[in-house]
Every structure is written in structure tokens, then in C-alpha cells.
Amino acid sequence: IQDKELRYRQRYLDLIMNSSVRETFHTRSKVISLTRRFFEDKGFLEVETPMMHPIAGGANAKPFVTHHNALGIDRFLRIAPELYLKRLIVGGFEGVYEFSKNFRNEGMDRTHNPEFTAMEIYVAYKDYNWMMEFTENLLEYCATKVNDTTDATFGEHKINFKAPYARVTMTDSIKHFTGFDISGKSEAELFDAAKGMGIEVDETMGKGKLIDEIFGAKCEGNYIQPTFITDYPKEMSPLCKSHRDNPDLTERFELMVCGKEIANAYSELNDPIDQRERFEAQMALAEKGDDEANGIIDEDFLRALEYGMPPTSGLGIGMDRLIMFLTNNASIQEVLFFPQMRPEK
């Protein structure tokens, strides 16, 4: 059976008829199990956090909204578990992780599904430099266990997950591919630069969103081999600690593979005063019309930071995308048993 719509709608039939599909899902299970084993061997604790949140937080994304009848209040389906996992670090756990179902009310394409599986881990007394090495070792371990080699084929590309990976700052990446230096630029200058590059932008976009659009349109797709893009501008990272050498930047990286992000990590912001200011900046963006910005301040999370969160590094990996790369599947729908689809006519 080759018809993709039939295969996705009647996955049971697809599994009966196509042995390669069954093998993909065996590999999916194995990758998640290997990741869990890698963490357990290092003494980290697997936890569970709520899927219904009073405030949509932990990432910039448009949430799904539901209604809690017993409490008589609306709730947001989880867009990320980050703020709850950090509360556990405040509570005294030194390493926690979760495989979470996240929900983001956004478009669908070959690498996006509104419901997806993420893994997030937070480790106290570490920073993003430590987390880069940790991430390399994790992916090298998974690739070797799954394919008996650090090499993986993805379409026309051969990817090598052998550590170490290249590291490029976001500023240098944009400068290399566009000739434009984002350092110190105002929102108006970034807006004009993006328009001059033929990128579709609008008045609701702040500095962070404009820089993200430039990077996504002109740089991201050029990184085929695993590459860490580091040191993001502060406006792009409201939950991330300021860079120790440049207060305009943050200690953040994203891992790019075949032109797509599969991991995102920070040295976590643990200063409650700075965090409040970042939340207020997000509120201003929401009032300006950015429907992905968080328009409500999470006062309980700020209170948790006031009790004290140790220096911490956090990492999130899109497990569906990682499994795509390890199984040579170009579409996220191929690695989800039941992807979201329009109602059958």
C-alpha cells in the first residue's frame, strides 16, 4: 500500500501490509528506551508534570485551549514542561527529565505535527557548554545502538553523529550567509534588513522574531551535518541566562541537522528580577499582536525562583524529528502512529 492518506488514516492496515513501517516503529520505541537508559545510568530521575496548565508557558507558541468543568476555568494544553521541571530543580532534585506530549496550535508540514513528543532534561550545577557535550554523547550513543554506526542516511544526505559537532554563533551564521551583522541593530533596522532580503515580516514582530525569521530563511537550511548554533540574542530567549561575556546575548544553543532544529538548550535563567523583566517584555509583544508571545506573567514560577534555583542547564529534544533522521523518513507523519489529519470525507 503506497497511498499515504490511506496509510495514515488506516494505520492498522499499513502495519499489516508494510513490514518496513513496523520496523520504523520498533526503532522509535528503541530510541526512546535508549535515551531513558542513558539518563538512568547517570542517575537522573524521570518525572511527570501536568498536561493542562493555568498559563501557557515554557516556549513561544500558540496554545490549544480547553475548559475544566469542575473548576469552571480554562486550561492550556502543555506547549512545554519547562517551567514545571525547573520547579523540581528548585525543590532539590539535581537532575530530572520527562518524555512529554506537547501541543502547539500551529501549521502542519513534513516536520511539524500539532501534537508531538519532546524530551526535556534539567541538570543542576551545569551550563550550556556542558550540555553541548552531553547532547553529542547522547546522540552518538543512540545512533550507534540503532544503526551499529554513527552514520545515518537521510534522503540524499549521509549524516555523521560522531562527536564533536561544529559550533557556530548565530551572529556569525547570519553574517556568513547574508552579509548582515545583527549586532546592536534596532528593531527598525532588523525589519528593513529582513524585508530587503525578501523575507515576509509584519509589524507585530519584535527583534527576536525578526532575527529568527532571518536565520530560518537564510541560514538554517544550510546546516546538514550536526551543528550547534550558539549565543542567541536576548530577545529570542526569555527563559535563558544572559551570556557571561556579552549581556546582549544568551547562553543558548540549538542543534541543527539536515536544515532542521532537533535540540534546544540553555544555561537557565535563575534570577527572578531578570526573569520578571523578560516576562514583561513578552507581555508587550503579546499586546503588540504576537500570538506566540506569552501574555501572562507566571507569578508562581517567579516565586519559585525567589526561593532559589541553582545554576542549571536544560535541554529539549524533538524525539519525532530525531527518529526521522535515524530511520530515513522525510515526513514526521511516518514516525507517528496516528498523525493529525483533516476529517475523512
mmCIF file of N, CA, C and O in Angstrom, residues 33-93:
data_model
loop_
_atom_site.group_PDB
_atom_site.id
_atom_site.type_symbol
_atom_site.label_atom_id
_atom_site.label_comp_id
_atom_site.label_asym_id
_atom_site.label_seq_id
_atom_site.Cartn_x
_atom_site.Cartn_y
_atom_site.Cartn_z
ATOM 1 N N SER A 33 13.739 4.235 24.491
ATOM 2 C CA SER A 33 14.281 3.383 25.543
ATOM 3 C C SER A 33 15.770 3.645 25.764
ATOM 4 O O SER A 33 16.241 3.703 26.907
ATOM 5 N N LEU A 34 16.526 3.818 24.680
ATOM 6 C CA LEU A 34 17.961 4.098 24.796
ATOM 7 C C LEU A 34 18.206 5.432 25.488
ATOM 8 O O LEU A 34 19.115 5.559 26.321
ATOM 9 N N THR A 35 17.406 6.444 25.140
ATOM 10 C CA THR A 35 17.549 7.751 25.780
ATOM 11 C C THR A 35 17.298 7.647 27.271
ATOM 12 O O THR A 35 18.053 8.181 28.097
ATOM 13 N N ARG A 36 16.249 6.925 27.631
ATOM 14 C CA ARG A 36 15.930 6.729 29.051
ATOM 15 C C ARG A 36 17.076 6.009 29.769
ATOM 16 O O ARG A 36 17.479 6.397 30.873
ATOM 17 N N ARG A 37 17.635 4.984 29.137
ATOM 18 C CA ARG A 37 18.740 4.237 29.754
ATOM 19 C C ARG A 37 19.971 5.122 29.932
ATOM 20 O O ARG A 37 20.657 5.059 30.958
ATOM 21 N N PHE A 38 20.247 5.965 28.941
ATOM 22 C CA PHE A 38 21.393 6.881 29.011
ATOM 23 C C PHE A 38 21.267 7.795 30.227
ATOM 24 O O PHE A 38 22.242 8.043 30.950
ATOM 25 N N PHE A 39 20.049 8.294 30.468
ATOM 26 C CA PHE A 39 19.816 9.184 31.610
ATOM 27 C C PHE A 39 19.860 8.422 32.936
ATOM 28 O O PHE A 39 20.424 8.898 33.926
ATOM 29 N N GLU A 40 19.233 7.246 32.953
ATOM 30 C CA GLU A 40 19.197 6.467 34.189
ATOM 31 C C GLU A 40 20.599 6.081 34.641
ATOM 32 O O GLU A 40 20.900 6.091 35.846
ATOM 33 N N ASP A 41 21.452 5.747 33.695
ATOM 34 C CA ASP A 41 22.828 5.362 34.035
ATOM 35 C C ASP A 41 23.593 6.506 34.685
ATOM 36 O O ASP A 41 24.592 6.285 35.369
ATOM 37 N N LYS A 42 23.132 7.745 34.446
ATOM 38 C CA LYS A 42 23.788 8.909 35.038
ATOM 39 C C LYS A 42 23.074 9.396 36.300
ATOM 40 O O LYS A 42 23.429 10.435 36.868
ATOM 41 N N GLY A 43 22.048 8.645 36.712
ATOM 42 C CA GLY A 43 21.386 8.952 37.971
ATOM 43 C C GLY A 43 20.297 9.996 37.903
ATOM 44 O O GLY A 43 19.842 10.489 38.945
ATOM 45 N N PHE A 44 19.826 10.340 36.701
ATOM 46 C CA PHE A 44 18.771 11.333 36.582
ATOM 47 C C PHE A 44 17.407 10.682 36.801
ATOM 48 O O PHE A 44 17.200 9.504 36.518
ATOM 49 N N LEU A 45 16.465 11.489 37.290
ATOM 50 C CA LEU A 45 15.163 10.980 37.709
ATOM 51 C C LEU A 45 14.100 11.303 36.668
ATOM 52 O O LEU A 45 13.917 12.466 36.296
ATOM 53 N N GLU A 46 13.368 10.274 36.213
ATOM 54 C CA GLU A 46 12.247 10.516 35.299
ATOM 55 C C GLU A 46 11.030 10.956 36.097
ATOM 56 O O GLU A 46 10.685 10.347 37.115
ATOM 57 N N VAL A 47 10.365 12.013 35.636
ATOM 58 C CA VAL A 47 9.220 12.578 36.352
ATOM 59 C C VAL A 47 8.080 12.827 35.370
ATOM 60 O O VAL A 47 8.246 12.713 34.149
ATOM 61 N N GLU A 48 6.920 13.166 35.933
ATOM 62 C CA GLU A 48 5.749 13.529 35.135
ATOM 63 C C GLU A 48 5.208 14.864 35.627
ATOM 64 O O GLU A 48 5.103 15.088 36.837
ATOM 65 N N THR A 49 4.858 15.740 34.704
ATOM 66 C CA THR A 49 4.299 17.046 35.052
ATOM 67 C C THR A 49 2.956 17.221 34.344
ATOM 68 O O THR A 49 2.625 16.468 33.426
ATOM 69 N N PRO A 50 2.157 18.221 34.739
ATOM 70 C CA PRO A 50 0.796 18.350 34.197
ATOM 71 C C PRO A 50 0.769 18.610 32.690
ATOM 72 O O PRO A 50 1.665 19.249 32.128
ATOM 73 N N MET A 51 -0.300 18.132 32.057
ATOM 74 C CA MET A 51 -0.551 18.412 30.637
ATOM 75 C C MET A 51 -1.517 19.574 30.460
ATOM 76 O O MET A 51 -1.604 20.136 29.373
ATOM 77 N N MET A 52 -2.254 19.935 31.516
ATOM 78 C CA MET A 52 -3.149 21.098 31.473
ATOM 79 C C MET A 52 -2.565 22.177 32.374
ATOM 80 O O MET A 52 -2.375 21.946 33.573
ATOM 81 N N HIS A 53 -2.285 23.356 31.808
ATOM 82 C CA HIS A 53 -1.596 24.424 32.517
ATOM 83 C C HIS A 53 -2.506 25.633 32.710
ATOM 84 O O HIS A 53 -3.292 25.972 31.817
ATOM 85 N N PRO A 54 -2.398 26.323 33.854
ATOM 86 C CA PRO A 54 -3.166 27.552 34.040
ATOM 87 C C PRO A 54 -2.650 28.705 33.179
ATOM 88 O O PRO A 54 -3.401 29.620 32.848
ATOM 89 N N ILE A 55 -1.348 28.665 32.825
ATOM 90 C CA ILE A 55 -0.726 29.673 31.974
ATOM 91 C C ILE A 55 0.073 28.950 30.905
ATOM 92 O O ILE A 55 0.797 27.997 31.200
ATOM 93 N N ALA A 56 -0.060 29.378 29.659
ATOM 94 C CA ALA A 56 0.728 28.771 28.582
ATOM 95 C C ALA A 56 2.147 29.312 28.669
ATOM 96 O O ALA A 56 2.382 30.493 28.421
ATOM 97 N N GLY A 57 3.106 28.463 29.023
ATOM 98 C CA GLY A 57 4.474 28.943 29.196
ATOM 99 C C GLY A 57 5.492 27.880 28.877
ATOM 100 O O GLY A 57 5.163 26.716 28.630
ATOM 101 N N GLY A 58 6.769 28.294 28.889
ATOM 102 C CA GLY A 58 7.864 27.375 28.634
ATOM 103 C C GLY A 58 8.369 27.419 27.216
ATOM 104 O O GLY A 58 9.412 26.838 26.904
ATOM 105 N N ALA A 59 7.645 28.092 26.330
ATOM 106 C CA ALA A 59 8.060 28.231 24.930
ATOM 107 C C ALA A 59 7.176 29.286 24.289
ATOM 108 O O ALA A 59 6.095 29.600 24.794
ATOM 109 N N ASN A 60 7.626 29.829 23.166
ATOM 110 C CA ASN A 60 6.807 30.758 22.400
ATOM 111 C C ASN A 60 6.008 29.963 21.376
ATOM 112 O O ASN A 60 6.570 29.463 20.401
ATOM 113 N N ALA A 61 4.725 29.824 21.627
ATOM 114 C CA ALA A 61 3.870 29.067 20.718
ATOM 115 C C ALA A 61 2.414 29.399 21.032
ATOM 116 O O ALA A 61 2.073 29.752 22.163
ATOM 117 N N LYS A 62 1.561 29.263 20.035
ATOM 118 C CA LYS A 62 0.127 29.469 20.226
ATOM 119 C C LYS A 62 -0.461 28.188 20.814
ATOM 120 O O LYS A 62 -0.313 27.112 20.239
ATOM 121 N N PRO A 63 -1.128 28.277 21.967
ATOM 122 C CA PRO A 63 -1.596 27.049 22.631
ATOM 123 C C PRO A 63 -2.987 26.603 22.178
ATOM 124 O O PRO A 63 -3.747 27.361 21.574
ATOM 125 N N PHE A 64 -3.315 25.367 22.502
ATOM 126 C CA PHE A 64 -4.689 24.880 22.448
ATOM 127 C C PHE A 64 -5.338 25.192 23.801
ATOM 128 O O PHE A 64 -4.695 25.092 24.843
ATOM 129 N N VAL A 65 -6.625 25.548 23.768
ATOM 130 C CA VAL A 65 -7.343 25.901 24.989
ATOM 131 C C VAL A 65 -8.455 24.883 25.218
ATOM 132 O O VAL A 65 -9.166 24.483 24.291
ATOM 133 N N THR A 66 -8.594 24.449 26.476
ATOM 134 C CA THR A 66 -9.688 23.561 26.845
ATOM 135 C C THR A 66 -10.371 24.128 28.090
ATOM 136 O O THR A 66 -9.907 25.122 28.653
ATOM 137 N N HIS A 67 -11.473 23.525 28.500
ATOM 138 C CA HIS A 67 -12.219 24.037 29.660
ATOM 139 C C HIS A 67 -12.359 22.947 30.705
ATOM 140 O O HIS A 67 -12.707 21.805 30.392
ATOM 141 N N HIS A 68 -12.033 23.311 31.936
ATOM 142 C CA HIS A 68 -12.130 22.398 33.069
ATOM 143 C C HIS A 68 -13.488 22.622 33.734
ATOM 144 O O HIS A 68 -13.695 23.632 34.416
ATOM 145 N N ASN A 69 -14.409 21.687 33.551
ATOM 146 C CA ASN A 69 -15.775 21.889 34.034
ATOM 147 C C ASN A 69 -15.851 21.960 35.552
ATOM 148 O O ASN A 69 -16.570 22.789 36.117
ATOM 149 N N ALA A 70 -15.136 21.081 36.240
ATOM 150 C CA ALA A 70 -15.237 21.026 37.702
ATOM 151 C C ALA A 70 -14.728 22.310 38.351
ATOM 152 O O ALA A 70 -15.298 22.794 39.331
ATOM 153 N N LEU A 71 -13.662 22.877 37.805
ATOM 154 C CA LEU A 71 -13.106 24.118 38.355
ATOM 155 C C LEU A 71 -13.725 25.363 37.714
ATOM 156 O O LEU A 71 -13.550 26.469 38.226
ATOM 157 N N GLY A 72 -14.380 25.177 36.580
ATOM 158 C CA GLY A 72 -15.012 26.301 35.899
ATOM 159 C C GLY A 72 -14.022 27.286 35.298
ATOM 160 O O GLY A 72 -14.295 28.493 35.260
ATOM 161 N N ILE A 73 -12.885 26.783 34.852
ATOM 162 C CA ILE A 73 -11.844 27.662 34.303
ATOM 163 C C ILE A 73 -11.243 27.042 33.046
ATOM 164 O O ILE A 73 -11.272 25.823 32.852
ATOM 165 N N ASP A 74 -10.703 27.899 32.191
ATOM 166 C CA ASP A 74 -9.987 27.415 31.017
ATOM 167 C C ASP A 74 -8.597 26.938 31.412
ATOM 168 O O ASP A 74 -7.994 27.433 32.377
ATOM 169 N N ARG A 75 -8.104 25.976 30.648
ATOM 170 C CA ARG A 75 -6.751 25.474 30.811
ATOM 171 C C ARG A 75 -6.097 25.420 29.425
ATOM 172 O O ARG A 75 -6.767 25.307 28.397
ATOM 173 N N PHE A 76 -4.759 25.514 29.411
ATOM 174 C CA PHE A 76 -3.995 25.438 28.179
ATOM 175 C C PHE A 76 -3.300 24.079 28.102
ATOM 176 O O PHE A 76 -2.666 23.657 29.077
ATOM 177 N N LEU A 77 -3.438 23.406 26.977
ATOM 178 C CA LEU A 77 -2.678 22.173 26.801
ATOM 179 C C LEU A 77 -1.190 22.510 26.751
ATOM 180 O O LEU A 77 -0.794 23.534 26.189
ATOM 181 N N ARG A 78 -0.393 21.652 27.334
ATOM 182 C CA ARG A 78 1.032 21.898 27.509
ATOM 183 C C ARG A 78 1.729 22.201 26.184
ATOM 184 O O ARG A 78 1.641 21.433 25.233
ATOM 185 N N ILE A 79 2.429 23.353 26.128
ATOM 186 C CA ILE A 79 3.306 23.610 24.987
ATOM 187 C C ILE A 79 4.745 23.232 25.311
ATOM 188 O O ILE A 79 5.551 23.016 24.405
ATOM 189 N N ALA A 80 5.061 23.120 26.608
ATOM 190 C CA ALA A 80 6.378 22.661 27.050
ATOM 191 C C ALA A 80 6.299 22.399 28.553
ATOM 192 O O ALA A 80 5.578 23.103 29.267
ATOM 193 N N PRO A 81 7.062 21.423 29.068
ATOM 194 C CA PRO A 81 7.051 21.139 30.506
ATOM 195 C C PRO A 81 8.076 21.956 31.294
ATOM 196 O O PRO A 81 8.216 21.782 32.502
ATOM 197 N N GLU A 82 8.780 22.869 30.635
ATOM 198 C CA GLU A 82 9.965 23.516 31.201
ATOM 199 C C GLU A 82 9.758 24.123 32.577
ATOM 200 O O GLU A 82 10.554 23.889 33.501
ATOM 201 N N LEU A 83 8.727 24.941 32.753
ATOM 202 C CA LEU A 83 8.587 25.680 33.999
ATOM 203 C C LEU A 83 8.277 24.769 35.176
ATOM 204 O O LEU A 83 8.666 25.057 36.315
ATOM 205 N N TYR A 84 7.603 23.644 34.927
ATOM 206 C CA TYR A 84 7.351 22.684 35.998
ATOM 207 C C TYR A 84 8.618 21.908 36.349
ATOM 208 O O TYR A 84 8.886 21.640 37.534
ATOM 209 N N LEU A 85 9.400 21.533 35.354
ATOM 210 C CA LEU A 85 10.637 20.797 35.625
ATOM 211 C C LEU A 85 11.625 21.669 36.404
ATOM 212 O O LEU A 85 12.338 21.187 37.293
ATOM 213 N N LYS A 86 11.665 22.961 36.090
ATOM 214 C CA LYS A 86 12.531 23.861 36.857
ATOM 215 C C LYS A 86 12.063 23.984 38.305
ATOM 216 O O LYS A 86 12.888 24.120 39.224
ATOM 217 N N ARG A 87 10.767 23.942 38.536
ATOM 218 C CA ARG A 87 10.271 23.966 39.919
ATOM 219 C C ARG A 87 10.823 22.776 40.701
ATOM 220 O O ARG A 87 11.068 22.869 41.917
ATOM 221 N N LEU A 88 11.005 21.636 40.039
ATOM 222 C CA LEU A 88 11.548 20.456 40.718
ATOM 223 C C LEU A 88 13.029 20.632 41.038
ATOM 224 O O LEU A 88 13.514 20.127 42.057
ATOM 225 N N ILE A 89 13.748 21.363 40.175
ATOM 226 C CA ILE A 89 15.143 21.697 40.495
ATOM 227 C C ILE A 89 15.179 22.600 41.728
ATOM 228 O O ILE A 89 15.993 22.413 42.642
ATOM 229 N N VAL A 90 14.273 23.576 41.786
ATOM 230 C CA VAL A 90 14.159 24.422 42.986
ATOM 231 C C VAL A 90 13.902 23.555 44.211
ATOM 232 O O VAL A 90 14.451 23.783 45.296
ATOM 233 N N GLY A 91 13.081 22.515 44.045
ATOM 234 C CA GLY A 91 12.713 21.650 45.157
ATOM 235 C C GLY A 91 13.818 20.733 45.638
ATOM 236 O O GLY A 91 13.626 20.023 46.635
ATOM 237 N N GLY A 92 14.942 20.702 44.941
ATOM 238 C CA GLY A 92 16.080 19.942 45.446
ATOM 239 C C GLY A 92 16.540 18.779 44.587
ATOM 240 O O GLY A 92 17.583 18.187 44.874
ATOM 241 N N PHE A 93 15.792 18.415 43.558
ATOM 242 C CA PHE A 93 16.285 17.380 42.642
ATOM 243 C C PHE A 93 17.394 17.976 41.777
ATOM 244 O O PHE A 93 17.274 19.103 41.296
#
